JSON list of C-alpha atoms in Angstrom, two decimals:
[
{"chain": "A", "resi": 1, "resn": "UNK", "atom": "CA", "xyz": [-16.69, -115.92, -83.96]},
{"chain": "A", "resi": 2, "resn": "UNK", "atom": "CA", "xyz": [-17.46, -117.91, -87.25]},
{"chain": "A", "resi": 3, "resn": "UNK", "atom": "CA", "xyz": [-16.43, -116.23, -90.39]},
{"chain": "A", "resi": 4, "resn": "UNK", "atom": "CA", "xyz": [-19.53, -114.80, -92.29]},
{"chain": "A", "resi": 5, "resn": "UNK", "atom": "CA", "xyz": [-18.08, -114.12, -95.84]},
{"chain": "A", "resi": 6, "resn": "UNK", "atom": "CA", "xyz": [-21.48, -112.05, -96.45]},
{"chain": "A", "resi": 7, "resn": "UNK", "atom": "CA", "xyz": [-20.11, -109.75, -93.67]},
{"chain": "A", "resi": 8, "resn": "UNK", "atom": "CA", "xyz": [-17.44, -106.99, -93.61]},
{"chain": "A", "resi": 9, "resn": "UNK", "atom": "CA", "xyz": [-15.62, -107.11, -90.12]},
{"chain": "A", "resi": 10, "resn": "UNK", "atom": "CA", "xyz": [-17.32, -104.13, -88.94]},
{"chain": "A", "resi": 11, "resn": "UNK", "atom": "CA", "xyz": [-20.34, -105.91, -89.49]},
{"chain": "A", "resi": 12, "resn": "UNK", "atom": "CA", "xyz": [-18.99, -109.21, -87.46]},
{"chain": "A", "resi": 13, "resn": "UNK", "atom": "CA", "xyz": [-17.99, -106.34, -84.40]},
{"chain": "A", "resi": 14, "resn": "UNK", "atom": "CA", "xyz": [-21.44, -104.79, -83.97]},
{"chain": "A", "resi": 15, "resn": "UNK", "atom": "CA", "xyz": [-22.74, -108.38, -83.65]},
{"chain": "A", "resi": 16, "resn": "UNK", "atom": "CA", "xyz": [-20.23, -108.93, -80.83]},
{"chain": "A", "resi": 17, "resn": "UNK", "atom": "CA", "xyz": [-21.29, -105.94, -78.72]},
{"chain": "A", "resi": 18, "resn": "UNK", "atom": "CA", "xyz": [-24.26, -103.70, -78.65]},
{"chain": "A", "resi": 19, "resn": "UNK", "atom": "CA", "xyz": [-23.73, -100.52, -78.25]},
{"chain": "A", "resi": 20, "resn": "UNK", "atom": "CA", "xyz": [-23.95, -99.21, -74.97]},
{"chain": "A", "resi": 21, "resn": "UNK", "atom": "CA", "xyz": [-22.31, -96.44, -72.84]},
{"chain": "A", "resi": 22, "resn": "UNK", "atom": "CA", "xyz": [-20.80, -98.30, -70.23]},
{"chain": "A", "resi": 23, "resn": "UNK", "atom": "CA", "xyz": [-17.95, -99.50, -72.59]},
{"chain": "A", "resi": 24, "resn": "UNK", "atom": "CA", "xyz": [-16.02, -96.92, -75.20]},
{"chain": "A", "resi": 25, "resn": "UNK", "atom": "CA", "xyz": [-15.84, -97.90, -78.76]},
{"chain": "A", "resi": 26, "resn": "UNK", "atom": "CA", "xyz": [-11.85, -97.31, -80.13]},
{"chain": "A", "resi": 27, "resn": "UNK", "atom": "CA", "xyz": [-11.75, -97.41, -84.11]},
{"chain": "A", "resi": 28, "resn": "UNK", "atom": "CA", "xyz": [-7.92, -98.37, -84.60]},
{"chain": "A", "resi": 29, "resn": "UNK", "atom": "CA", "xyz": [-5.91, -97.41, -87.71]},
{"chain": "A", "resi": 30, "resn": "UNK", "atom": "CA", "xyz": [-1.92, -98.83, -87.98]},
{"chain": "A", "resi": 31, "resn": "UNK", "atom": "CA", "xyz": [-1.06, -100.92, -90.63]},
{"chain": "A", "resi": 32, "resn": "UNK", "atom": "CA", "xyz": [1.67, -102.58, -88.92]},
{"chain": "A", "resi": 33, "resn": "UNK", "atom": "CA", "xyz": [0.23, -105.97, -88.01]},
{"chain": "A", "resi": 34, "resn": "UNK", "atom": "CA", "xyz": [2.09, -106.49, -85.08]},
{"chain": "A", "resi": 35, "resn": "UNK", "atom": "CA", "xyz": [1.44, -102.71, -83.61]},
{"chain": "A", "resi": 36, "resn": "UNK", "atom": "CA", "xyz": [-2.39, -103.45, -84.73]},
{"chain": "A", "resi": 37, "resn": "UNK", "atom": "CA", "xyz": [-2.63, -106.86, -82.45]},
{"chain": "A", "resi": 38, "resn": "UNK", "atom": "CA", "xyz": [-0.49, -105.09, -79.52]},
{"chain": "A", "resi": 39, "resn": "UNK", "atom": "CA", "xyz": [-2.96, -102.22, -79.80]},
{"chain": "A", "resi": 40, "resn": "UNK", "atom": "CA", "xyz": [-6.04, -104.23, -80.09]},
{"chain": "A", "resi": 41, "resn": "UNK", "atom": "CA", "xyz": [-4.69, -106.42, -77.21]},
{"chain": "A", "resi": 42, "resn": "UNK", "atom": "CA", "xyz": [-4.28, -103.83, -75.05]},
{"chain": "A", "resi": 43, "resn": "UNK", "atom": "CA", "xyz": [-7.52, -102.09, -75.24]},
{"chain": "A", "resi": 44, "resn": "UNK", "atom": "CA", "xyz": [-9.54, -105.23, -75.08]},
{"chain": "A", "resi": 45, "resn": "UNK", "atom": "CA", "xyz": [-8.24, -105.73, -71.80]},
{"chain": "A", "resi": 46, "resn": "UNK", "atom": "CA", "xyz": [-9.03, -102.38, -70.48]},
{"chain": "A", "resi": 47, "resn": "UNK", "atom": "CA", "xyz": [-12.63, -103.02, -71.23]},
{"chain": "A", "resi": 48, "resn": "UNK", "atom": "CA", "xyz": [-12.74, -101.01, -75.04]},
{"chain": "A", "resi": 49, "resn": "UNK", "atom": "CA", "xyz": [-14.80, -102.71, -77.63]},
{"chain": "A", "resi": 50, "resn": "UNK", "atom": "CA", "xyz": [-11.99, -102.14, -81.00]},
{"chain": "A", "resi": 51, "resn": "UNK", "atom": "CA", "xyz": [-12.49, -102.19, -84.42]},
{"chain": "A", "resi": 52, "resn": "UNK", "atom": "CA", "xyz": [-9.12, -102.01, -85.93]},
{"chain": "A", "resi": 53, "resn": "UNK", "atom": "CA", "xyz": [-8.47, -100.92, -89.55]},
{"chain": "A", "resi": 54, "resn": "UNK", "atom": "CA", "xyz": [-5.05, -102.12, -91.52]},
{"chain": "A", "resi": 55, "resn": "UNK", "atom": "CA", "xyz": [-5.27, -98.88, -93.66]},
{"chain": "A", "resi": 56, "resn": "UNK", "atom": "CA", "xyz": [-7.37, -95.85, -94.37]},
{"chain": "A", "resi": 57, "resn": "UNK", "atom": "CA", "xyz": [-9.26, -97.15, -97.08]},
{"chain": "A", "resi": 58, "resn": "UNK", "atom": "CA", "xyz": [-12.66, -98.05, -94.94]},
{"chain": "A", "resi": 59, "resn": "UNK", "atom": "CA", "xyz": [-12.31, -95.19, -92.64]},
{"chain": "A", "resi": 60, "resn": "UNK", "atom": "CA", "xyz": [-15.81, -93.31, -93.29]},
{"chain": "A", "resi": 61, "resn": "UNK", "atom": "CA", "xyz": [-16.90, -96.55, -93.83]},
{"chain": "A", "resi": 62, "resn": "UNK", "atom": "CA", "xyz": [-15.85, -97.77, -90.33]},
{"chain": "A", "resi": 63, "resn": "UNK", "atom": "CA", "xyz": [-16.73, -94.59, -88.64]},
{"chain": "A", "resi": 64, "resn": "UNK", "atom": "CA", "xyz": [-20.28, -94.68, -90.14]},
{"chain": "A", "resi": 65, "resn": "UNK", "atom": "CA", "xyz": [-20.46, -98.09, -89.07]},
{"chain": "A", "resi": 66, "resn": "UNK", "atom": "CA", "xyz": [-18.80, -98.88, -85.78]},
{"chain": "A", "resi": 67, "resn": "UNK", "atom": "CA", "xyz": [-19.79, -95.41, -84.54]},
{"chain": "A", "resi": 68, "resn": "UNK", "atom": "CA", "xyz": [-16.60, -95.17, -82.71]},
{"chain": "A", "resi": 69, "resn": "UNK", "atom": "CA", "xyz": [-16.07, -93.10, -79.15]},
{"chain": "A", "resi": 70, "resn": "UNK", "atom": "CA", "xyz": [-12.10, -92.55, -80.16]},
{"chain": "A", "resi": 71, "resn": "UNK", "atom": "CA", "xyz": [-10.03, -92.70, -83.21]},
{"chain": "A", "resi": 72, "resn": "UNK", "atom": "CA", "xyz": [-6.33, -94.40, -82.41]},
{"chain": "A", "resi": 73, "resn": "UNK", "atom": "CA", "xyz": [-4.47, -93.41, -85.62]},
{"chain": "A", "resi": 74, "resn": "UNK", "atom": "CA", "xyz": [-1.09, -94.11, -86.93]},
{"chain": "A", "resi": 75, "resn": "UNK", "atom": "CA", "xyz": [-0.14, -92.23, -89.83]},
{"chain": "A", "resi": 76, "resn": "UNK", "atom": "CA", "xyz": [2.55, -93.62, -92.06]},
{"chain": "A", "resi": 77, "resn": "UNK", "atom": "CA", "xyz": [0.08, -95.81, -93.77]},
{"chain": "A", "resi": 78, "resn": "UNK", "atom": "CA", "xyz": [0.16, -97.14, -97.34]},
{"chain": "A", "resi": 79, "resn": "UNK", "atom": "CA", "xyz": [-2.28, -95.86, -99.77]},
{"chain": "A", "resi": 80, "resn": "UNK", "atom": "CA", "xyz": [-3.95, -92.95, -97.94]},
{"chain": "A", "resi": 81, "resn": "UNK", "atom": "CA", "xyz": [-1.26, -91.52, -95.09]},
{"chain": "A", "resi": 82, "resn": "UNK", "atom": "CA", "xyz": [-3.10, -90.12, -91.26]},
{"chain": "A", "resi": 83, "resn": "UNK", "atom": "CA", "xyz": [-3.06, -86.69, -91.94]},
{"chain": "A", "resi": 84, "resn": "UNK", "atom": "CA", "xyz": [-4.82, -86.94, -95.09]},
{"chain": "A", "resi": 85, "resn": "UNK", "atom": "CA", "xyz": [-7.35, -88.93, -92.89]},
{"chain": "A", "resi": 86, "resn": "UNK", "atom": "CA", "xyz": [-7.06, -85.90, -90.23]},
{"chain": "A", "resi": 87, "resn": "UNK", "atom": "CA", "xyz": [-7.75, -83.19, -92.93]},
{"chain": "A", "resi": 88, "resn": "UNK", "atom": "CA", "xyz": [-10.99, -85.43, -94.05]},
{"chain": "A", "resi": 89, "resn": "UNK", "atom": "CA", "xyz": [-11.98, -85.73, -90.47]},
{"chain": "A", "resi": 90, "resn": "UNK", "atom": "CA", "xyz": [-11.94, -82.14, -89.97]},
{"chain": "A", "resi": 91, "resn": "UNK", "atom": "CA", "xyz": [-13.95, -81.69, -93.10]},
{"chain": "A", "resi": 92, "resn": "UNK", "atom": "CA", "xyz": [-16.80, -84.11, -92.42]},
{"chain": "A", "resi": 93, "resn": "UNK", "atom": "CA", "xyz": [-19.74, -83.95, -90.09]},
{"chain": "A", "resi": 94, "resn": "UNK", "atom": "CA", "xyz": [-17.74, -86.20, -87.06]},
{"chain": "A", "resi": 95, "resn": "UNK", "atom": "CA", "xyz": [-14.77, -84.20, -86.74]},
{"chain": "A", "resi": 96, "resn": "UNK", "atom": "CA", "xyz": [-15.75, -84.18, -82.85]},
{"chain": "A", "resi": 97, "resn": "UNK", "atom": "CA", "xyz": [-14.66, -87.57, -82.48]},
{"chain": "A", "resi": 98, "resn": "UNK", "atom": "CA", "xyz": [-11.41, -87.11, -80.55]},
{"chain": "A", "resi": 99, "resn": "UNK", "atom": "CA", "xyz": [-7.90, -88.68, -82.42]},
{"chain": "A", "resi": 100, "resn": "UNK", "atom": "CA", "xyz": [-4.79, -89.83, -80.98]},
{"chain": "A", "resi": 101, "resn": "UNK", "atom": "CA", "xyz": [-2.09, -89.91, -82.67]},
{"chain": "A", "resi": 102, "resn": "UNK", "atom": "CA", "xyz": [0.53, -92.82, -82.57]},
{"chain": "A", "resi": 103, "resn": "UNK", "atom": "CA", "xyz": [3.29, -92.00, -85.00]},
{"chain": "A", "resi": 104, "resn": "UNK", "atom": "CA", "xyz": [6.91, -93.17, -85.57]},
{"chain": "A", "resi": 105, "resn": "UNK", "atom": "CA", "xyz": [6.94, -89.88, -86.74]},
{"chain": "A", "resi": 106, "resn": "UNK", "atom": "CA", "xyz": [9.30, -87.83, -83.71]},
{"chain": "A", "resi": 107, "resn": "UNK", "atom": "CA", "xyz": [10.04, -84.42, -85.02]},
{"chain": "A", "resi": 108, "resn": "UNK", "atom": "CA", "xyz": [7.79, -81.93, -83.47]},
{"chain": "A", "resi": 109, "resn": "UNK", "atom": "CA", "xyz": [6.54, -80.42, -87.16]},
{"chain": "A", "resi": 110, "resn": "UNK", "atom": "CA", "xyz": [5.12, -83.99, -87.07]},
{"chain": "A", "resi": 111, "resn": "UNK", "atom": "CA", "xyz": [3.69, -83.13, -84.43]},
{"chain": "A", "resi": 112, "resn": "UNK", "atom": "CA", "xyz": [2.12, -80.06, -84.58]},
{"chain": "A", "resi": 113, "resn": "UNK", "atom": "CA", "xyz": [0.61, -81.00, -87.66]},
{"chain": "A", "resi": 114, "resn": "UNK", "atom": "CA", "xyz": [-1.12, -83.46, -86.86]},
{"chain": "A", "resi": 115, "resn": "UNK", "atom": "CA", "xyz": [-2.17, -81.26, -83.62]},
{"chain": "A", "resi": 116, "resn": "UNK", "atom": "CA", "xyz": [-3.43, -78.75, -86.04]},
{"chain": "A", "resi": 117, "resn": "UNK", "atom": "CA", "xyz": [-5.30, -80.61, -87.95]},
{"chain": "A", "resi": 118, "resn": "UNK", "atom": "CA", "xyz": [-7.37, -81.60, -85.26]},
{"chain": "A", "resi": 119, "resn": "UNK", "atom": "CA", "xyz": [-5.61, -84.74, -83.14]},
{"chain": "A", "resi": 120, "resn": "UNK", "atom": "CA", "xyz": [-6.33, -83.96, -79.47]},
{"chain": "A", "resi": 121, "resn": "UNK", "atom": "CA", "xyz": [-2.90, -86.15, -78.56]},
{"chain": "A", "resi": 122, "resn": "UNK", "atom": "CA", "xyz": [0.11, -87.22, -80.49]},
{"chain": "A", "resi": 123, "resn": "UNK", "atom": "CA", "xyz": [2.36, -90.34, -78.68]},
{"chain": "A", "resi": 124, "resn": "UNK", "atom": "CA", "xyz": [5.54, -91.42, -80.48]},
{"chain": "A", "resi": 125, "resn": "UNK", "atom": "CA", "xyz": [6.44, -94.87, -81.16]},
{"chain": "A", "resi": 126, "resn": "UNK", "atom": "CA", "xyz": [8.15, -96.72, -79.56]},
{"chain": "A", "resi": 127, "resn": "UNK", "atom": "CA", "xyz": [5.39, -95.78, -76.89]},
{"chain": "A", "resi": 128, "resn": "UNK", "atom": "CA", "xyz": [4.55, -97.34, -73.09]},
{"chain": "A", "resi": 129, "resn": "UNK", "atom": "CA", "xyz": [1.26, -99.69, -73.04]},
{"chain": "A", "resi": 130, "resn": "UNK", "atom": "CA", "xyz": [0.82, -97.00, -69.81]},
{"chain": "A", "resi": 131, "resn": "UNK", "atom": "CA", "xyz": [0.89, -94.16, -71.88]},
{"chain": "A", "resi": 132, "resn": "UNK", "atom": "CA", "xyz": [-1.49, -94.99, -74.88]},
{"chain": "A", "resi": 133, "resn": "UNK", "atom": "CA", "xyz": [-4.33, -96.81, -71.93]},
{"chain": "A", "resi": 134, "resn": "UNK", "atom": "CA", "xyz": [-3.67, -93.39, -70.08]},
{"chain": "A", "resi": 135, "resn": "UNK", "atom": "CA", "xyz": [-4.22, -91.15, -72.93]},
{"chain": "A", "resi": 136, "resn": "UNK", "atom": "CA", "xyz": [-7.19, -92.74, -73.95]},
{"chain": "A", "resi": 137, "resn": "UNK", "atom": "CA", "xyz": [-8.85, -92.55, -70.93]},
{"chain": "A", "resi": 138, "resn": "UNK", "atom": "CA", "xyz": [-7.78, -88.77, -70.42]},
{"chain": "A", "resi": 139, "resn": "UNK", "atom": "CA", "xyz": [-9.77, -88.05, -74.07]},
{"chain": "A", "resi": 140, "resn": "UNK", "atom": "CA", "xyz": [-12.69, -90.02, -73.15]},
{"chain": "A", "resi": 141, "resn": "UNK", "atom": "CA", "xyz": [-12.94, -88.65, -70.05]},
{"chain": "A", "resi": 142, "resn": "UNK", "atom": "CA", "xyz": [-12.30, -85.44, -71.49]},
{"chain": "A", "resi": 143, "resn": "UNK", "atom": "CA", "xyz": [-15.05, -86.14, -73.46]},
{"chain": "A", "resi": 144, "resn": "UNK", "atom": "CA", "xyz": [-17.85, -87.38, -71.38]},
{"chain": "A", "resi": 145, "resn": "UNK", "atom": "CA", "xyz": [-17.30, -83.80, -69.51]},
{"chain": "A", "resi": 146, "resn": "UNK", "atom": "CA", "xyz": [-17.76, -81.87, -72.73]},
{"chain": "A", "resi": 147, "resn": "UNK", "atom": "CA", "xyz": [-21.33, -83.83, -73.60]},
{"chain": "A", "resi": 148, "resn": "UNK", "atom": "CA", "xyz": [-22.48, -83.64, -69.57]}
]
């Protein structure tokens, strides 16, 4: 993909793939680069079209943009933290888009707060490839049963 310096990166995405329901759009959050490429990686090959975020910042942005299917969401983040980004989610008009949480974050108050402000799953770092490509497909599915 050439770089477009008239385009954001969401833009460049939505010119990669059209939109269609065969293949589940995953906005990422982490702003660890190396957890961001592992992530992105590892979706990509499972056939998810990802549009991966460094920090909250864009995240409406990206959402209204991307449309996403699934939010993957770390949140130790500089400049605006995940649960801040949770509590926004659950205040705006897609709070139905399903989060999962991956978090360094072990204690279980992490935990359930997240889960109470709205994340459907919470996975602690260090975390299987298994576990977040499982998890993902458990919320998708979950959700493609809720809209049928």
């Amino acid at each position: 993909m050439k770089h477009n310096p008239n385009k954001s990166r969401i833009e460049a995405y939505l010119e990669l793939e059209p939109r269609t329901s065969v293949k589940n759009r995953i906005l990422l959050v982490e702003d660890s680069d190396i957890n961001r490429r592992l992530f992105q990686d590892l979706l990509e090959v499972n056939g998810y079209i990802v549009c991966s975020l460094s920090n909250g910042l864009k995240f409406f942005q990206a959402i209204t943009e991307f449309s996403p299917d699934l939010i993957l969401l770390d949140l130790k983040m500089p400049q605006v933290d995940g649960y801040t980004l949770l509590q926004q989610l659950q205040e705006s008009p897609v709070r139905s888009i399903p989060v999962v949480v991956v978090s360094a974050y072990g204690l279980e108050r992490e935990r359930q707060k997240a889960l109470n402000l709205g994340a459907r799953a919470y996975l602690t770092k260090p975390v299987a490839v298994e576990d977040v490509v499982r998890t993902v497909e458990i919320e998708l599915n979950a959700l493609e049963r809720a809209v049928a």
